[in-house]
Each structure stands twice: as structure tokens, then as C-alpha cells.
Coordinates of C-alpha atoms in Angstrom, one line a residue:
M29 CA -23.2 13.9 12.5
E30 CA -25.7 11.4 11.1
A31 CA -28.2 9.7 13.4
N32 CA -27.1 6.4 15.0
V33 CA -23.4 7.0 14.1
L34 CA -20.7 6.8 16.8
P35 CA -18.4 9.9 16.9
A36 CA -14.9 9.8 15.6
R37 CA -12.4 8.3 17.9
T38 CA -10.1 10.7 19.8
N39 CA -6.4 10.7 19.5
R40 CA -6.2 9.3 23.0
A41 CA -8.3 6.3 21.9
L42 CA -6.3 5.8 18.7
A43 CA -3.0 6.1 20.5
A44 CA -3.9 3.2 22.7
L45 CA -4.2 1.0 19.6
L46 CA -0.8 1.9 18.1
P47 CA 1.1 -1.5 17.8
H48 CA 4.5 -0.6 19.3
P49 CA 6.8 -3.6 19.1
A50 CA 7.9 -5.4 22.2
A51 CA 11.5 -5.2 23.2
D52 CA 12.1 -8.8 22.1
A53 CA 10.1 -8.6 18.9
N54 CA 11.1 -10.2 15.6
K55 CA 9.8 -9.9 12.1
Y56 CA 7.3 -12.7 12.6
T57 CA 5.9 -11.6 16.0
R58 CA 5.4 -8.1 14.5
G59 CA 2.9 -9.6 12.0
H60 CA 3.0 -11.1 8.5
L61 CA 0.9 -9.5 5.8
Y62 CA 0.2 -11.5 2.6
L63 CA -0.5 -9.0 -0.1
V64 CA -2.2 -10.4 -3.2
A65 CA -2.0 -7.4 -5.5
G66 CA -0.6 -5.9 -8.7
S67 CA -1.7 -7.2 -12.1
A68 CA 0.6 -6.8 -15.1
A69 CA -1.4 -3.7 -16.0
Y70 CA -1.2 -2.1 -12.6
P71 CA 2.0 -3.1 -10.7
G72 CA 2.1 0.3 -9.0
A73 CA -0.8 -0.6 -6.7
A74 CA 1.2 -3.5 -5.2
C75 CA 4.2 -1.1 -4.8
L76 CA 2.1 1.4 -2.9
A77 CA 0.3 -1.2 -0.7
A78 CA 3.5 -3.0 0.2
S79 CA 5.3 0.2 1.0
A80 CA 2.4 1.3 3.2
S81 CA 2.3 -2.0 4.9
E82 CA 5.9 -1.8 5.9
R83 CA 5.7 1.8 7.0
A84 CA 2.6 0.9 9.1
G85 CA 4.5 -1.6 11.1
A86 CA 4.1 -5.1 9.6
G87 CA 7.2 -7.1 10.3
Y88 CA 7.0 -9.2 7.1
T89 CA 5.3 -8.1 3.9
E90 CA 5.0 -10.8 1.3
V91 CA 3.6 -9.8 -2.1
F92 CA 2.0 -12.1 -4.6
C93 CA 1.6 -10.3 -7.9
A94 CA 1.4 -11.1 -11.6
G95 CA 4.6 -12.6 -13.0
K96 CA 5.1 -9.6 -15.3
A97 CA 4.8 -7.2 -12.3
M98 CA 7.4 -8.9 -10.2
I99 CA 10.4 -6.9 -11.4
T100 CA 8.6 -3.6 -10.9
V101 CA 7.5 -4.5 -7.3
R102 CA 10.9 -5.9 -6.4
G103 CA 12.6 -2.7 -7.7
C104 CA 10.3 -0.4 -5.8
R105 CA 10.4 -2.3 -2.5
P106 CA 13.5 -4.5 -2.1
S107 CA 12.7 -5.3 1.6
A108 CA 9.4 -7.0 0.6
V109 CA 9.3 -10.7 -0.4
V110 CA 7.8 -10.9 -3.9
R111 CA 6.4 -14.0 -5.6
D112 CA 4.3 -14.9 -8.6
W113 CA 0.6 -15.1 -7.6
K114 CA 0.4 -18.4 -9.5
T115 CA 2.0 -19.8 -6.3
W116 CA -0.6 -18.3 -4.0
R117 CA -2.0 -21.2 -2.0
P118 CA -4.0 -19.8 1.0
A119 CA -5.2 -23.2 2.1
G120 CA -1.6 -24.4 2.8
L121 CA -0.6 -21.5 5.0
A122 CA -0.3 -21.8 8.8
A123 CA -3.1 -20.3 10.8
P124 CA -2.4 -17.2 12.9
R125 CA -1.4 -18.2 16.4
A126 CA -0.3 -16.4 19.6
G127 CA 2.7 -14.4 18.9
H128 CA 2.6 -14.9 15.2
P129 CA -0.4 -12.9 13.8
T130 CA -1.1 -12.8 10.0
A131 CA -3.5 -11.2 7.6
C132 CA -4.1 -11.0 3.9
A133 CA -5.0 -8.0 1.8
I134 CA -6.2 -8.7 -1.7
G135 CA -7.4 -6.8 -4.7
S136 CA -5.3 -3.6 -5.1
G137 CA -4.4 -3.2 -8.8
F138 CA -6.5 -6.1 -9.9
D139 CA -7.5 -6.2 -13.6
V140 CA -11.0 -7.6 -13.6
A141 CA -10.5 -8.7 -17.2
D142 CA -7.9 -11.1 -15.9
K143 CA -9.6 -14.5 -15.9
G144 CA -7.5 -15.7 -13.0
A145 CA -8.5 -12.9 -10.7
T146 CA -11.8 -14.5 -9.7
G147 CA -10.1 -17.7 -8.6
L148 CA -7.6 -15.7 -6.5
V149 CA -10.4 -13.8 -4.7
M150 CA -12.7 -16.7 -4.1
E151 CA -10.0 -19.1 -2.9
T152 CA -8.7 -16.4 -0.5
V153 CA -12.1 -15.8 1.0
R154 CA -12.7 -19.5 1.3
A155 CA -9.4 -20.7 2.6
F156 CA -7.3 -18.0 4.3
T157 CA -7.8 -18.5 8.0
G158 CA -6.6 -15.1 9.2
P159 CA -8.3 -11.7 8.6
V160 CA -8.8 -10.8 5.0
L161 CA -9.1 -7.3 3.6
M162 CA -10.5 -6.9 0.2
D163 CA -9.9 -3.7 -1.9
G164 CA -10.1 -2.5 -5.5
G165 CA -10.9 -5.1 -8.1
A166 CA -11.5 -7.8 -5.6
L167 CA -14.7 -6.0 -4.4
G168 CA -16.4 -6.3 -7.7
L169 CA -15.5 -9.9 -8.0
L170 CA -17.0 -10.6 -4.5
A171 CA -20.3 -8.9 -5.4
G172 CA -22.8 -11.6 -6.2
D173 CA -24.3 -14.8 -4.8
T174 CA -21.1 -16.8 -4.7
G175 CA -19.1 -14.1 -3.0
R176 CA -21.9 -13.5 -0.4
R177 CA -22.1 -17.2 0.3
L178 CA -18.3 -17.4 0.9
A179 CA -18.4 -14.3 3.0
T180 CA -21.2 -15.8 5.2
E181 CA -19.2 -19.0 5.6
R182 CA -16.2 -17.0 6.7
A183 CA -18.3 -15.2 9.3
E184 CA -19.8 -18.5 10.6
A185 CA -16.2 -19.8 11.0
G186 CA -15.2 -16.8 13.0
R187 CA -12.9 -15.5 10.3
A188 CA -12.8 -11.7 9.9
L189 CA -13.4 -10.0 6.5
V190 CA -12.9 -6.2 5.9
L191 CA -14.1 -4.5 2.7
T192 CA -12.7 -1.0 1.7
P193 CA -14.9 0.3 -1.1
H194 CA -15.2 3.8 -2.5
G195 CA -18.6 4.9 -3.7
G196 CA -18.6 3.1 -7.0
E197 CA -17.4 -0.1 -5.5
A198 CA -20.0 0.1 -2.8
A199 CA -22.7 0.5 -5.4
R200 CA -21.5 -2.7 -7.1
L201 CA -21.5 -4.6 -3.8
A202 CA -25.0 -3.3 -3.1
E203 CA -26.2 -4.5 -6.6
G204 CA -24.6 -7.9 -6.0
A205 CA -26.5 -8.2 -2.8
S206 CA -29.8 -6.8 -4.3
L207 CA -29.8 -3.9 -1.9
T208 CA -31.5 -0.6 -2.4
V209 CA -28.7 1.9 -1.8
P210 CA -29.7 4.2 1.1
D211 CA -29.2 8.0 0.6
S212 CA -27.1 8.1 3.8
P213 CA -23.5 6.8 3.4
A214 CA -23.6 5.7 7.0
E215 CA -26.6 3.5 6.3
E216 CA -25.1 2.3 3.1
A217 CA -22.0 1.1 5.0
R218 CA -24.3 -0.6 7.6
A219 CA -26.3 -2.4 5.0
L220 CA -23.3 -3.7 3.2
A221 CA -21.7 -4.8 6.5
Q222 CA -24.7 -6.8 7.3
A223 CA -25.2 -8.2 3.8
Y224 CA -21.6 -9.4 3.5
R225 CA -21.1 -10.2 7.2
A226 CA -18.0 -8.0 7.1
T227 CA -16.5 -4.8 8.5
V228 CA -17.0 -2.1 5.8
V229 CA -14.8 1.0 5.4
L230 CA -16.8 3.2 3.1
K231 CA -14.3 5.8 1.9
G232 CA -15.2 9.4 1.2
P233 CA -14.8 12.9 2.6
D234 CA -16.1 11.4 5.8
T235 CA -15.3 7.7 6.0
F236 CA -17.9 5.4 7.7
I237 CA -16.8 2.2 9.4
A238 CA -19.6 -0.4 9.9
T239 CA -19.5 -3.7 11.6
P240 CA -21.6 -6.8 10.9
E241 CA -23.4 -6.3 14.2
G242 CA -24.7 -2.9 12.9
A243 CA -22.5 -0.4 14.7
V244 CA -21.2 2.5 12.6
E245 CA -18.6 5.1 13.4
V246 CA -17.2 8.0 11.4
M247 CA -13.7 9.1 10.6
N248 CA -14.0 12.8 9.8
R249 CA -10.3 13.8 9.3
G250 CA -10.5 13.4 5.5
T251 CA -8.8 15.9 3.1
A252 CA -9.1 16.5 -0.6
A253 CA -5.4 15.9 -0.8
L254 CA -6.3 12.2 -0.8
A255 CA -8.4 12.6 -4.0
K256 CA -5.8 11.0 -6.2
A257 CA -5.4 7.5 -7.8
G258 CA -3.4 5.2 -5.6
T259 CA -4.3 6.5 -2.2
G260 CA -6.8 3.7 -1.7
D261 CA -3.9 1.2 -2.3
V262 CA -2.0 3.0 0.5
L263 CA -5.0 2.7 2.8
A264 CA -5.4 -1.0 2.1
G265 CA -1.7 -1.5 3.0
I266 CA -2.0 0.4 6.2
I267 CA -5.2 -1.4 7.4
G268 CA -3.8 -4.7 6.2
A269 CA -0.6 -4.2 8.2
L270 CA -2.6 -3.3 11.4
L271 CA -4.7 -6.4 11.0
A272 CA -1.5 -8.4 10.5
Q273 CA -0.3 -7.0 13.9
G274 CA -3.3 -8.3 15.6
L275 CA -5.8 -5.4 15.8
A276 CA -9.5 -6.2 15.6
P277 CA -11.1 -5.2 12.3
A278 CA -13.0 -2.1 13.5
D279 CA -9.9 -0.9 15.4
A280 CA -7.6 -1.5 12.5
A281 CA -10.1 0.4 10.2
A282 CA -10.4 3.3 12.6
L283 CA -6.7 3.7 13.3
G284 CA -5.7 3.0 9.7
S285 CA -8.1 5.5 8.2
A286 CA -7.1 8.2 10.7
L287 CA -3.4 7.6 10.1
H288 CA -4.0 7.8 6.4
A289 CA -5.8 11.1 6.7
E290 CA -3.4 12.7 9.1
A291 CA -0.4 11.7 6.9
A292 CA -2.1 13.4 4.0
R293 CA -2.8 16.5 6.0
A294 CA 0.8 16.6 7.2
A295 CA 2.0 16.2 3.6
A296 CA -0.3 18.9 2.4
R297 CA 1.0 21.4 5.0
E298 CA 4.5 21.0 3.5
L299 CA 3.6 20.3 -0.1
T300 CA 0.2 21.9 -0.6
D301 CA -3.0 20.0 -1.2
I302 CA -2.4 20.3 -4.9
C303 CA 0.9 18.5 -4.9
V304 CA 0.4 15.6 -2.5
I305 CA 0.8 12.2 -4.2
P306 CA 0.2 8.7 -2.7
E307 CA 3.9 8.2 -2.1
D308 CA 3.9 11.3 0.1
V309 CA 1.1 9.8 2.3
I310 CA 3.4 6.9 3.0
A311 CA 6.4 9.1 3.7
Y312 CA 4.4 11.2 6.2
L313 CA 3.0 8.3 8.1
P314 CA 5.6 8.7 10.9
Q315 CA 4.3 12.3 11.4
A316 CA 0.8 11.0 11.6
V317 CA 1.8 8.5 14.3
K318 CA 3.6 11.2 16.3
L319 CA 0.6 13.5 16.1
I320 CA -1.8 10.9 17.4
E321 CA 0.6 9.9 20.1
N322 CA 1.5 13.5 21.2
E323 CA -2.1 14.6 21.3
G324 CA -3.4 11.5 22.8

């Protein structure tokens, strides 16, 4: 355990966060996730994130993807609403309100060579009033003076921002903030959280979750079965869904990353750590929920 890092949450603590629906719930009261993901080159990222969002409990998952990706995303997840991201207008959306929580997850499967991607990211950070999770290509676009300014303005307006970088993406965020990267991943997560005024989920064998206030906790259930392309898109969908169901950023990050890891472990027990693929992590999420509940 690194110094000044809170220990991993117990199953009992995590079980208390599970967003079981009320008896009179409907698809809107269970949370609406707007998922801006899936370029023409990488439509599979939107498929994975949308599938994970639905499996993690979001009542309504609405995907905004590249026009050329729409057929693929609709085919893989017919229960999701799929639109062209040219129609994405975050400023025109209703703000979250009691009984109708919302969130946005953006960046999975972004092609940074797409000239329109920067506009999608910056407008979302500026105008979406609910919690925003940024993953994948969106993180590189956030890095820099404009992104930091918009992130600071979000924080000052009381609007949550969650960043989910792996090591390479964290390095780009650090460079964009002119930070010297600490040797410790916990301290790196803390520095990024304070620089971008965001909750940071620094992914790795141990995942470190840092808040803008400087607190850092560890999620140490990781497994090498997750070391495959696409599992980060699954995590973004899970945490995004939990944010959309009203969990606070650090709680959504802790529960989401633990469910992600436990689902991969459950899949590996059946399929081996060699054979697990991102789709298996989604399929085994129910087992992860049961494990956390039964051991809580």
C-alpha cells in the first residue's frame, strides 16, 4: 500500500452503493446515459460501452456515434437508442433533476484524426450540466490549456467530471497540464485530479481513484484477464451508467472498477485468463454483482 492512499473498499461498503431499482421505477428514473462514442473507424467501442451501460443498470442508454457507425451499433445493441453524433447538442438537454438522473460518457472509440472530435469534446465539457465521464480519445483532446480551462469552469459550476486514463493517456494529460509525472501512480492520479479539477480513475494492475480534493483510494482487484483492447470501453460504460443512476463520482468509480475487475475474474475462472474478451466481462457482470452482495 502506498503512503497516503485509502485502502480498497470492502464488499460491504460497495454493496451499499449498488443501485437497485425502486419497485415503481421506470426507464427514466433508473438513469439516462448519453454515450458519445464510436467513430467510423472504431464502432465496436460504442457497442461495448453501450452494452456495459445497460448491463450496469442504466434505464436508458442513448448512443451518439459517427453516421457510418450507426448500423453496426444498432445491430449489436438493439435496445439502445442510436443517433448520429452530428445531432449531439448538450446545451439543449434538460438538466438532471430529482428522480431523473442523467450523465454523459464521451470518447470511447474516438479517432483523434477526426476534425469534428475536438468540437464534440469541448462542447460537452462546456455545456452538459450532468456528470461527464471522459475516456479514450477524448482525454487527449482535453489535454491542454483550453481543456483545463473548461474543466475548471465545470468545477466552479459544481458539475462533476470523471477522467479514466490508462498510463499513456495519463502521460498526455500530464503533459497538457505541464506536470512532472510522479513515480508513484497514486501521486500521478492525485496530481491529475487537482490539475483538471476532476475525479481521476488511473487504470492499471492496481487502479487509483483520486478526487479534486486530494483523496486517493486504491482498487486492487485487477487481473491480467483485463489486458485486452476494449476492456476500457466496458469500464467507461459501467462507470457512466452508475453516474447516470445518481452515484457520486468517487463512489461510481470505486464500485464500477470493482465490478469490472470481479466480472473479469469470474469470466477467467470459467474461460481462463487467456481466453477472456471484453464481451465476457459484460456477460459476467451479474456474477460480480452477486459476489459483492453475497460477501457484503
